[in-house]
Tab-separated table of C-alpha atoms in Angstrom:
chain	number	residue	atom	x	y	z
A	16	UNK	CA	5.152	43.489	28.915
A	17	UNK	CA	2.012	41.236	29.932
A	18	UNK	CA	-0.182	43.960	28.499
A	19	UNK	CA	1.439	44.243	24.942
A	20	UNK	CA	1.159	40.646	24.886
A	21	UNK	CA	-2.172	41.049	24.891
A	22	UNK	CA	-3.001	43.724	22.914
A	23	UNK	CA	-1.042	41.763	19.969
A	24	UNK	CA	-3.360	38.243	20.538
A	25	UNK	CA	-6.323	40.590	20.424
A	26	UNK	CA	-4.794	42.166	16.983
A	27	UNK	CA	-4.377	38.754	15.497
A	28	UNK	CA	-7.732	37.274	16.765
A	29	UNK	CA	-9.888	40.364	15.588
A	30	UNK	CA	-10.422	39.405	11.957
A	31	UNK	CA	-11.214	35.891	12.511
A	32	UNK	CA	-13.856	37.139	14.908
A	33	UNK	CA	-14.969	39.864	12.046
A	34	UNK	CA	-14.719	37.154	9.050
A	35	UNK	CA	-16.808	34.877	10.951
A	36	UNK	CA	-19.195	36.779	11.651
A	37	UNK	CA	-20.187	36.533	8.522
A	38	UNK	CA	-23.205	34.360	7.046
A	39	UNK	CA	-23.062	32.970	3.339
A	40	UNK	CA	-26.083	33.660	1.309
A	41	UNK	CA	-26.539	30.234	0.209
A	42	UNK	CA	-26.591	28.729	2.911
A	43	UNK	CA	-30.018	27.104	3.553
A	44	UNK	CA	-31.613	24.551	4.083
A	45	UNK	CA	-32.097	21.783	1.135
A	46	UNK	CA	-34.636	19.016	0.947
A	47	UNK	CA	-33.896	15.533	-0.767
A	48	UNK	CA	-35.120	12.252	-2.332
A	49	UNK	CA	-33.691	9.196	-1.598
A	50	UNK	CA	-32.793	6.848	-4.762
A	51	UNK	CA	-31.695	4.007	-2.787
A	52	UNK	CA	-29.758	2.987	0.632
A	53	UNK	CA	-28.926	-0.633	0.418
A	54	UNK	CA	-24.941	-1.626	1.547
A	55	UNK	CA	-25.648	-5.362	0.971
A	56	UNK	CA	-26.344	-4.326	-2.345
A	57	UNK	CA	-22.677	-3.975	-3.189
A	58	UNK	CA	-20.784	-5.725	-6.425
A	59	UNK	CA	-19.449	-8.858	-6.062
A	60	UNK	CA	-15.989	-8.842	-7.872
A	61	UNK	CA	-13.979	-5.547	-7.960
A	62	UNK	CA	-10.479	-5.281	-10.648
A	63	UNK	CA	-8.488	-2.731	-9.523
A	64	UNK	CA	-5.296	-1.669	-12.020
A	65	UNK	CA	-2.892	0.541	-9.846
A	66	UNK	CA	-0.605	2.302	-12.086
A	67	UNK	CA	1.824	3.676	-9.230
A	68	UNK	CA	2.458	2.212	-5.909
A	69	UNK	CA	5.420	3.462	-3.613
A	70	UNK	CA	7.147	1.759	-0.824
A	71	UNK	CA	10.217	2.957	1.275
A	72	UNK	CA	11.257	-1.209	2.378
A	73	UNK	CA	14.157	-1.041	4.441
A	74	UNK	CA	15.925	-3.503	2.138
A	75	UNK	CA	15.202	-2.336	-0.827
A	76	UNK	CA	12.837	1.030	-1.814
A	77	UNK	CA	10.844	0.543	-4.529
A	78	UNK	CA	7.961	2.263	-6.955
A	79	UNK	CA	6.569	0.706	-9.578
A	80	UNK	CA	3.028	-0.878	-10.754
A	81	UNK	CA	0.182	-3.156	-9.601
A	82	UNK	CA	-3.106	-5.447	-9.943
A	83	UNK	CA	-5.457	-6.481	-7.433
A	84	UNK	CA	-8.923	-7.868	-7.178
A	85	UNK	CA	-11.485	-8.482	-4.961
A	86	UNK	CA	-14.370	-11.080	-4.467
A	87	UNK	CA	-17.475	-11.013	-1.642
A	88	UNK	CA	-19.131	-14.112	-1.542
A	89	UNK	CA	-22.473	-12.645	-0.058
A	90	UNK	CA	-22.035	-12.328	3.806
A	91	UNK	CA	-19.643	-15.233	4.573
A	92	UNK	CA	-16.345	-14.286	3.037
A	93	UNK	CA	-14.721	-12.370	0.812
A	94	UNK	CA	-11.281	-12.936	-0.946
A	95	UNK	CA	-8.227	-11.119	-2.677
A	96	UNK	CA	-5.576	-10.953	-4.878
A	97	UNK	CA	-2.330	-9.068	-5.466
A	98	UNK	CA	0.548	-8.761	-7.073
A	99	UNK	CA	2.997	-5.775	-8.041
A	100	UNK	CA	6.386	-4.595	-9.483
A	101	UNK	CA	9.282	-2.339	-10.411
A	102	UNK	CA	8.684	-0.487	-13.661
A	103	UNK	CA	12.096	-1.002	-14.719
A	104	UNK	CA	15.614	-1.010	-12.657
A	105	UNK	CA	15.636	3.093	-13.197
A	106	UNK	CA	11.976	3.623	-12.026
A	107	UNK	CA	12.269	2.399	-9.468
A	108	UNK	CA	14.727	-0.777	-8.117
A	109	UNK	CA	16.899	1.155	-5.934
A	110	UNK	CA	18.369	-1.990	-4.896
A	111	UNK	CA	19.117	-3.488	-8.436
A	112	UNK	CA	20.068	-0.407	-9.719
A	113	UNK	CA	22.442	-0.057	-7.361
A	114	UNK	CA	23.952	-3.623	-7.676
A	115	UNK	CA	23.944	-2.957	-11.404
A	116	UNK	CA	26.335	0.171	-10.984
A	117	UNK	CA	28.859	-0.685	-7.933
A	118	UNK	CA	28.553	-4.887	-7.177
A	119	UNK	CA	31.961	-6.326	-7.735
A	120	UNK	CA	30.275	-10.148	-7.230
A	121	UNK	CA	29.163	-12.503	-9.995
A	122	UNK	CA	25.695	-12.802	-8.925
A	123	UNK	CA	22.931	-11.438	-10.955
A	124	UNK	CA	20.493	-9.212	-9.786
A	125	UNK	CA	16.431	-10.190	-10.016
A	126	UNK	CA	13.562	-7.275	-10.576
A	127	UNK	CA	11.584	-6.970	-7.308
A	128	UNK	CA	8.019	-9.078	-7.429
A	129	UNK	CA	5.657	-9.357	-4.973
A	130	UNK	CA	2.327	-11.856	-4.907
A	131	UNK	CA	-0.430	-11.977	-2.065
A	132	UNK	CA	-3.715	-14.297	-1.838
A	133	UNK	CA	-5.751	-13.968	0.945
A	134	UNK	CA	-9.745	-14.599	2.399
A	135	UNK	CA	-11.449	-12.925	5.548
A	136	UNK	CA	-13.969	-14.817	7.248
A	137	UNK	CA	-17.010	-12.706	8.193
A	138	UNK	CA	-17.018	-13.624	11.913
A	139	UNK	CA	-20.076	-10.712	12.455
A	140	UNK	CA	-21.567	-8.907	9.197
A	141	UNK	CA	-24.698	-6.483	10.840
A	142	UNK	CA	-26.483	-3.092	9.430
A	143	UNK	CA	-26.993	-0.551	11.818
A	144	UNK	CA	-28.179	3.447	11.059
A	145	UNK	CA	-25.594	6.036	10.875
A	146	UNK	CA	-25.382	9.023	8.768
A	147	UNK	CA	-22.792	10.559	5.738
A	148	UNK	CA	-21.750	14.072	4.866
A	149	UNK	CA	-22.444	15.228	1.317
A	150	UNK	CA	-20.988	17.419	-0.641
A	151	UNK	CA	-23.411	20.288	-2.836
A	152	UNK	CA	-22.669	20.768	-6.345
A	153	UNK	CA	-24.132	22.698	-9.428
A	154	UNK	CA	-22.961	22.026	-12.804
A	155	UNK	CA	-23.049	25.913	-12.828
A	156	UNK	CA	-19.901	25.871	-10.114
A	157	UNK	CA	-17.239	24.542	-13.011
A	158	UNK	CA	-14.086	25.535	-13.454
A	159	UNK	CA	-12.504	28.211	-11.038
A	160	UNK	CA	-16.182	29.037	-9.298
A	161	UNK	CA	-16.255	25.993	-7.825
A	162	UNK	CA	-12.304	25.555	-7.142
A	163	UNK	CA	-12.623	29.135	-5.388
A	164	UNK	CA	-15.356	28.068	-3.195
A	165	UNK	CA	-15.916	26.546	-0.308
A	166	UNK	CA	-18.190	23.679	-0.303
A	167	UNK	CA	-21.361	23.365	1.504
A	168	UNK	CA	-22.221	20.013	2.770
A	169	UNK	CA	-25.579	18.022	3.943
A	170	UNK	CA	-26.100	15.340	6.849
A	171	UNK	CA	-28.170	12.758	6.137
A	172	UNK	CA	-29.090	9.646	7.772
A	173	UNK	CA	-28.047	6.139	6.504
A	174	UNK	CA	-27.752	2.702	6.690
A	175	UNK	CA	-24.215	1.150	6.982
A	176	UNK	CA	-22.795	-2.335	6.983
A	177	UNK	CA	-19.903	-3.641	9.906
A	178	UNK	CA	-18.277	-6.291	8.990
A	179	UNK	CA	-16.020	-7.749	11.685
A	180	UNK	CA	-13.427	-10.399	10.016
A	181	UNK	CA	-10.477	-12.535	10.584
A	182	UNK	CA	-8.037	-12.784	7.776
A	183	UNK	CA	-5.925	-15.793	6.617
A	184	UNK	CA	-3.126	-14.671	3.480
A	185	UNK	CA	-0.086	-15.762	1.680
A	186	UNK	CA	2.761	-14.258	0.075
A	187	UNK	CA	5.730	-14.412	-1.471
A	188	UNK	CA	8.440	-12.073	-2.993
A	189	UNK	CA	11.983	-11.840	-4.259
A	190	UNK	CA	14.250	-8.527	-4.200
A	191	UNK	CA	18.069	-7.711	-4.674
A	192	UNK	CA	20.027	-7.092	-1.520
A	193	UNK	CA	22.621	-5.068	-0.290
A	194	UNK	CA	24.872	-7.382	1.671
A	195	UNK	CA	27.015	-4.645	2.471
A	196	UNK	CA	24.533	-2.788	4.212
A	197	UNK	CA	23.141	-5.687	5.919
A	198	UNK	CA	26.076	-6.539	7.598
A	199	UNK	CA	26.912	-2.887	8.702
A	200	UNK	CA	23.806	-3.184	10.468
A	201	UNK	CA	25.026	-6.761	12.315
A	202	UNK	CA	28.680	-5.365	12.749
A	203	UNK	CA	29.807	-7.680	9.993
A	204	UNK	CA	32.267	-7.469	7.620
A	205	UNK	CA	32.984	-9.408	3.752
A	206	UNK	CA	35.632	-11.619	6.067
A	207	UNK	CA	32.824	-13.154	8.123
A	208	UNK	CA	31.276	-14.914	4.842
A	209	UNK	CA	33.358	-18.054	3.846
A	210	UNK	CA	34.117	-19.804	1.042
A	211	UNK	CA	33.989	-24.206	1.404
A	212	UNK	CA	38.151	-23.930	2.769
A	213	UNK	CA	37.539	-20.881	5.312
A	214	UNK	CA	38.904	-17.966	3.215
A	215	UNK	CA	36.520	-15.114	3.672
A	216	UNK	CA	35.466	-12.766	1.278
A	217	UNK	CA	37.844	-10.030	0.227
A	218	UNK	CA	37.296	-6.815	1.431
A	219	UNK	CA	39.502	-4.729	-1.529
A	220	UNK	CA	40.570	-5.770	-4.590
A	221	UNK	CA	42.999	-3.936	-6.958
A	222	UNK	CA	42.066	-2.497	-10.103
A	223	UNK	CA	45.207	-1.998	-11.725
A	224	UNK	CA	45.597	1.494	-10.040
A	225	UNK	CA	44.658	1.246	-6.441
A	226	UNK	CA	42.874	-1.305	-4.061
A	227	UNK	CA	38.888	-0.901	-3.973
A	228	UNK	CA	36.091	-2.285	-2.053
A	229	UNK	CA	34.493	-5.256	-2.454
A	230	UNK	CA	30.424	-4.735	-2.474
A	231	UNK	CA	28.619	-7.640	-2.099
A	232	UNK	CA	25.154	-7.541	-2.834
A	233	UNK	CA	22.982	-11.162	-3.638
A	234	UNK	CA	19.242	-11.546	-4.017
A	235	UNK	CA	16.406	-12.568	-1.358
A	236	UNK	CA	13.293	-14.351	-1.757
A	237	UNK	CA	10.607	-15.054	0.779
A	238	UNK	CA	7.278	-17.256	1.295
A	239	UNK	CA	5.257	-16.484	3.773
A	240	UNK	CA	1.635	-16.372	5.580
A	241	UNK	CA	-0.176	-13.804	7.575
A	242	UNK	CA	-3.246	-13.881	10.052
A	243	UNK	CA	-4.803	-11.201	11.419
A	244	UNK	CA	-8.328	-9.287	11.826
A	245	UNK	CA	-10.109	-6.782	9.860
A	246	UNK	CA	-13.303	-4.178	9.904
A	247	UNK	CA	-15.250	-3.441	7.131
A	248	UNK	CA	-17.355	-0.317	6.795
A	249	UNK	CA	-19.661	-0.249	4.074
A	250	UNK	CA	-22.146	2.278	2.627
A	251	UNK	CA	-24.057	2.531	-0.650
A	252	UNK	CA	-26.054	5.259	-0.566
A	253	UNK	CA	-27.733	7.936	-3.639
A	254	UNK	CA	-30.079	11.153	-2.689
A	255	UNK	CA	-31.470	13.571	-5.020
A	256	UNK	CA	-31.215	17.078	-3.740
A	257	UNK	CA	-33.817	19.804	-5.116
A	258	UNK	CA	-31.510	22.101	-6.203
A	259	UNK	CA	-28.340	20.197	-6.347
A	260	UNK	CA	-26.576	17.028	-8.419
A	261	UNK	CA	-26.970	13.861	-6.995
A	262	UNK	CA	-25.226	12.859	-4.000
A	263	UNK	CA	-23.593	9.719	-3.699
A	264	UNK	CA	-21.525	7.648	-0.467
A	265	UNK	CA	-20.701	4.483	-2.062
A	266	UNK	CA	-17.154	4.017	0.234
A	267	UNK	CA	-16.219	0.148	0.792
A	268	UNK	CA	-13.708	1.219	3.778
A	269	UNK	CA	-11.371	-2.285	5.343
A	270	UNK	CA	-8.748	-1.063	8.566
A	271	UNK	CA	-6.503	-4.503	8.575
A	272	UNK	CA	-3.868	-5.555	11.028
A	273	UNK	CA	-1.713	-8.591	10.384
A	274	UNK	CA	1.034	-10.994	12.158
A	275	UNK	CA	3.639	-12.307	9.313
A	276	UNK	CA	5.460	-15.428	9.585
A	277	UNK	CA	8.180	-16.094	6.422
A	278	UNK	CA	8.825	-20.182	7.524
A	279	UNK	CA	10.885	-20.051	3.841
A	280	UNK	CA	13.822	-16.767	3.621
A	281	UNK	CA	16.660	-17.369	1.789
A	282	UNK	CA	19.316	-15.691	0.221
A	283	UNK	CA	21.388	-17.028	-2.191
A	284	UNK	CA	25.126	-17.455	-1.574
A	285	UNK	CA	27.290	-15.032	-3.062
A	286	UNK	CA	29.748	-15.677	-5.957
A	287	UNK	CA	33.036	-13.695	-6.352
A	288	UNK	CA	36.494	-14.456	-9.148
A	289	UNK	CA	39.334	-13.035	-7.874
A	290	UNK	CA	41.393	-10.605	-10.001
A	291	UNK	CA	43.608	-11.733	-12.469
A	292	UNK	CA	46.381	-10.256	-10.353
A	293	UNK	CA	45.545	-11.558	-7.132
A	294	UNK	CA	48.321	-13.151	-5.646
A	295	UNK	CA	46.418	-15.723	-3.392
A	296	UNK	CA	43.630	-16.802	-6.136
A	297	UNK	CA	44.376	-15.392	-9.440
A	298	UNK	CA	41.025	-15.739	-11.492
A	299	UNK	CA	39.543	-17.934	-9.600
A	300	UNK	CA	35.589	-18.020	-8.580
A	301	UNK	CA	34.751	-19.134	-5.739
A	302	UNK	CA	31.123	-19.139	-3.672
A	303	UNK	CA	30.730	-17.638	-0.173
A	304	UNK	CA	27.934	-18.633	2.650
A	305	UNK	CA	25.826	-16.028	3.686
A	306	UNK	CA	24.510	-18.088	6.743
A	307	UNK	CA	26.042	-15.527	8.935
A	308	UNK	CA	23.827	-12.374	7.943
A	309	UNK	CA	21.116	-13.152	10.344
A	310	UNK	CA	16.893	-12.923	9.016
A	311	UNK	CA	14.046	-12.635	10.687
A	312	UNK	CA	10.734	-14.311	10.168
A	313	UNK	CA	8.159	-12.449	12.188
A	314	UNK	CA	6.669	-9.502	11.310
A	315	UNK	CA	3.236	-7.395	11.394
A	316	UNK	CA	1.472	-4.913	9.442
A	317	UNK	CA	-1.723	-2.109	9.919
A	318	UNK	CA	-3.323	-1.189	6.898
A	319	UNK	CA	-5.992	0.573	5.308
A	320	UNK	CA	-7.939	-0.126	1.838
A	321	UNK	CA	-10.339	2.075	-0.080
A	322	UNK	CA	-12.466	1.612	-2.528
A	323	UNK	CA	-15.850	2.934	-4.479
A	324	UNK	CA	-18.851	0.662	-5.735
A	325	UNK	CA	-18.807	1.786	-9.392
A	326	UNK	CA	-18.378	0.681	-12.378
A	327	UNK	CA	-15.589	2.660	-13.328
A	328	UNK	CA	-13.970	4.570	-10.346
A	329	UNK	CA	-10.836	4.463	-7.898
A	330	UNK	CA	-9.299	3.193	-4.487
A	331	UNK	CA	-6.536	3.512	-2.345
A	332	UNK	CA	-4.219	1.403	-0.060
A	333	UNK	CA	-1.599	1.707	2.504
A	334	UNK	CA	0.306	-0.277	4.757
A	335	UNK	CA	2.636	0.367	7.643
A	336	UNK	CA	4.672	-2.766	9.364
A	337	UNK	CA	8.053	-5.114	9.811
A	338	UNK	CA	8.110	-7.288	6.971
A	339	UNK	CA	10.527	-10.653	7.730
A	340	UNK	CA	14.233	-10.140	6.202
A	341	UNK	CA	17.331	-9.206	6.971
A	342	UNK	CA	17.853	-8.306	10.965
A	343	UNK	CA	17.095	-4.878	11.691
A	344	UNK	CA	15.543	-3.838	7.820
A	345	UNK	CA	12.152	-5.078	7.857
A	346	UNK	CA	10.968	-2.047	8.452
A	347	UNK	CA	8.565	-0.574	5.472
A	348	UNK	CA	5.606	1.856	4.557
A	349	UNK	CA	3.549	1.241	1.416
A	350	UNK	CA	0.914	3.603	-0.783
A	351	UNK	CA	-1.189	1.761	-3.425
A	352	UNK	CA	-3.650	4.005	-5.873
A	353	UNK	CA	-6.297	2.382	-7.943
A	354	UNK	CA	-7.584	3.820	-10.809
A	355	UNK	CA	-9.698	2.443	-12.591
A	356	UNK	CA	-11.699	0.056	-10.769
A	357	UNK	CA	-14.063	-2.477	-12.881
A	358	UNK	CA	-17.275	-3.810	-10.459
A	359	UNK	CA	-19.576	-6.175	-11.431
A	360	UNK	CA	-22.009	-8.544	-9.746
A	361	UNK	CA	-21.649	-11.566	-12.320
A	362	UNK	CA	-25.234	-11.873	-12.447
A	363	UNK	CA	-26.202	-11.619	-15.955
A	364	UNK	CA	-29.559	-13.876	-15.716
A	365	UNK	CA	-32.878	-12.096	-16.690
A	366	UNK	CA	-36.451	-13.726	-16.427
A	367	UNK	CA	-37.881	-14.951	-19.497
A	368	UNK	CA	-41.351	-15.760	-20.196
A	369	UNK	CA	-43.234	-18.035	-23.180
A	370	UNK	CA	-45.486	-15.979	-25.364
């Protein structure tokens, strides 16, 4: 038994040995011209339009669209802004969609929003020599030549920029809620929520042919601030290879992590009139305390953020943490893609001289 076992890993392993045996016939050695390597020399004010984000949020999945921007003020800071949203309640509220279609309580539901400022110190902002992997191209590979092949890639030596940070932020968003879910998740039920006499929320109702549940859902909103650290790796580098396009690294790379404090969570109270039919309340409406769905204001997040010093080019984000809420669904994971991004230095001042 031992020795068919072998003879079938020497089967499987014999063509990889064969294949890479192998040696490509373009593979030699290239010489290049370096056009510039300066990371300080990076734009000043980045505008990034993000026309799809996606987050799975615990209390409320959502997909939708963005803005954010950037500013470096030289070495000493740099500062952000964000803010994103639900297409529409279809693509992609899950929450208010879903309150919209089941909800059997007066309250109205509100789009999901979110808004984030924020500004990283530069506690230590150093160069120090490294080196980046570039791709070879031809303008000759187009098309299915060059989506066929395997790219060869060049090592060369560089200069990159560490920037060690500590970050300061605010927030603040709004989302509709299931309540119904929430308190599943606390072992509550509609009776624990009261109204101002101590009658608790119905459970069932009856809709002229049989009793139903009562869902509950109501609407959250949250201020916030965050402090964490951050570092920054920065390179802005062009070559010109001999027999190649140009090569360029040009990667402004950020690895975040956060603590998140929401001193302001509420959710509003939720509003219910009884059936016309009820025998207790008949078409009455009458407001119920949600006090007793227990939130939580601390949370964290680790993150990552992406983008390329060009005029006209694209990023990428993502975010993994506990966001404060509703006990026990804080938990979320978020993609952000940028494209385009606009760059610019704001320096639009030439020298001048008198004839």
């Amino acid at each position: 038994m031992k020795y068919h076992f072998l003879v079938l890993i020497a089967v499987f392993f014999t063509p990889i040995a064969v294949f890479s045996q192998g040696e490509r016939k373009d593979k030699t050695a290239v010489t290049y011209e370096e056009i510039y390597d300066e990371p300080y020399s990076v734009n000043s004010l980045f505008v990034q339009l993000q026309p799809l984000y996606g987050e799975f949020f615990a209390t409320n999945p959502t997909a939708g669209f963005g803005l954010e921007a950037s500013y470096y003020l030289k070495d000493k800071m740099d500062f952000r802004a964000h803010f994103r949203k639900t297409y529409t309640e279809k693509f992609f509220d899950y929450s208010r969609d879903l309150a919209n279609t089941t909800s059997n309580v007066d309250n109205r539901s509100v789009a999901f929003l979110y808004y984030e400022l924020g500004a990283t110190y530069h506690v230590k902002d150093f160069e120090q020599s490294s080196k980046t992997k570039m791709f070879l191209y031809k303008k000759s590979y187009k098309g299915g030549l060059w989506a066929a092949r395997v790219p060869l890639n060049a090592v060369i030596p560089c200069k990159i920029r560490k920037v060690y940070g500590v970050r300061l932020g605010a927030m603040a968003w709004q989302s509709t809620a299931d309540l119904g879910r929430a308190m599943a998740m606390q072992d509550l039920t509609n009776e624990d929520l009261k109204d101002s006499e101590g009658n608790g929320l119905p459970a069932t109702f009856n809709d002229g042919n049989a009793d139903v549940p009562v869902d509950a859902f109501s609407n959250i909103f949250s201020k916030g601030v965050s402090l964490g650290g951050s570092i920054s790796l920065i390179k802005n580098i062009a070559v010109n290879f001999d027999k190649f396009e140009e090569g360029i690294d040009d990667l402004i790379f950020t690895a975040y992590f956060d603590i998140l404090y929401a001193p302001s969570l509420r959710v509003d109270d939720v509003t219910y009139t009884y059936q016309a039919n009820d025998l207790n309340f008949p078409g009455e409406t009458r407001t119920f305390d949600v006090s007793p769905i227990k939130t939580n204001s601390f949370g964290f997040r680790a993150g990552i953020d992406g983008k390329f010093n060009r005029m006209l080019s694209w990023g990428y984000g993502g975010e993994i943490g506990y966001r404060p809420t509703f006990q026990g669904m804080g938990f979320y994971a978020l993609i952000k893609i940028s494209f385009p991004i606009f760059g610019t230095n704001l320096d639009y001042k030439v020298e001048s001289f008198g004839k």
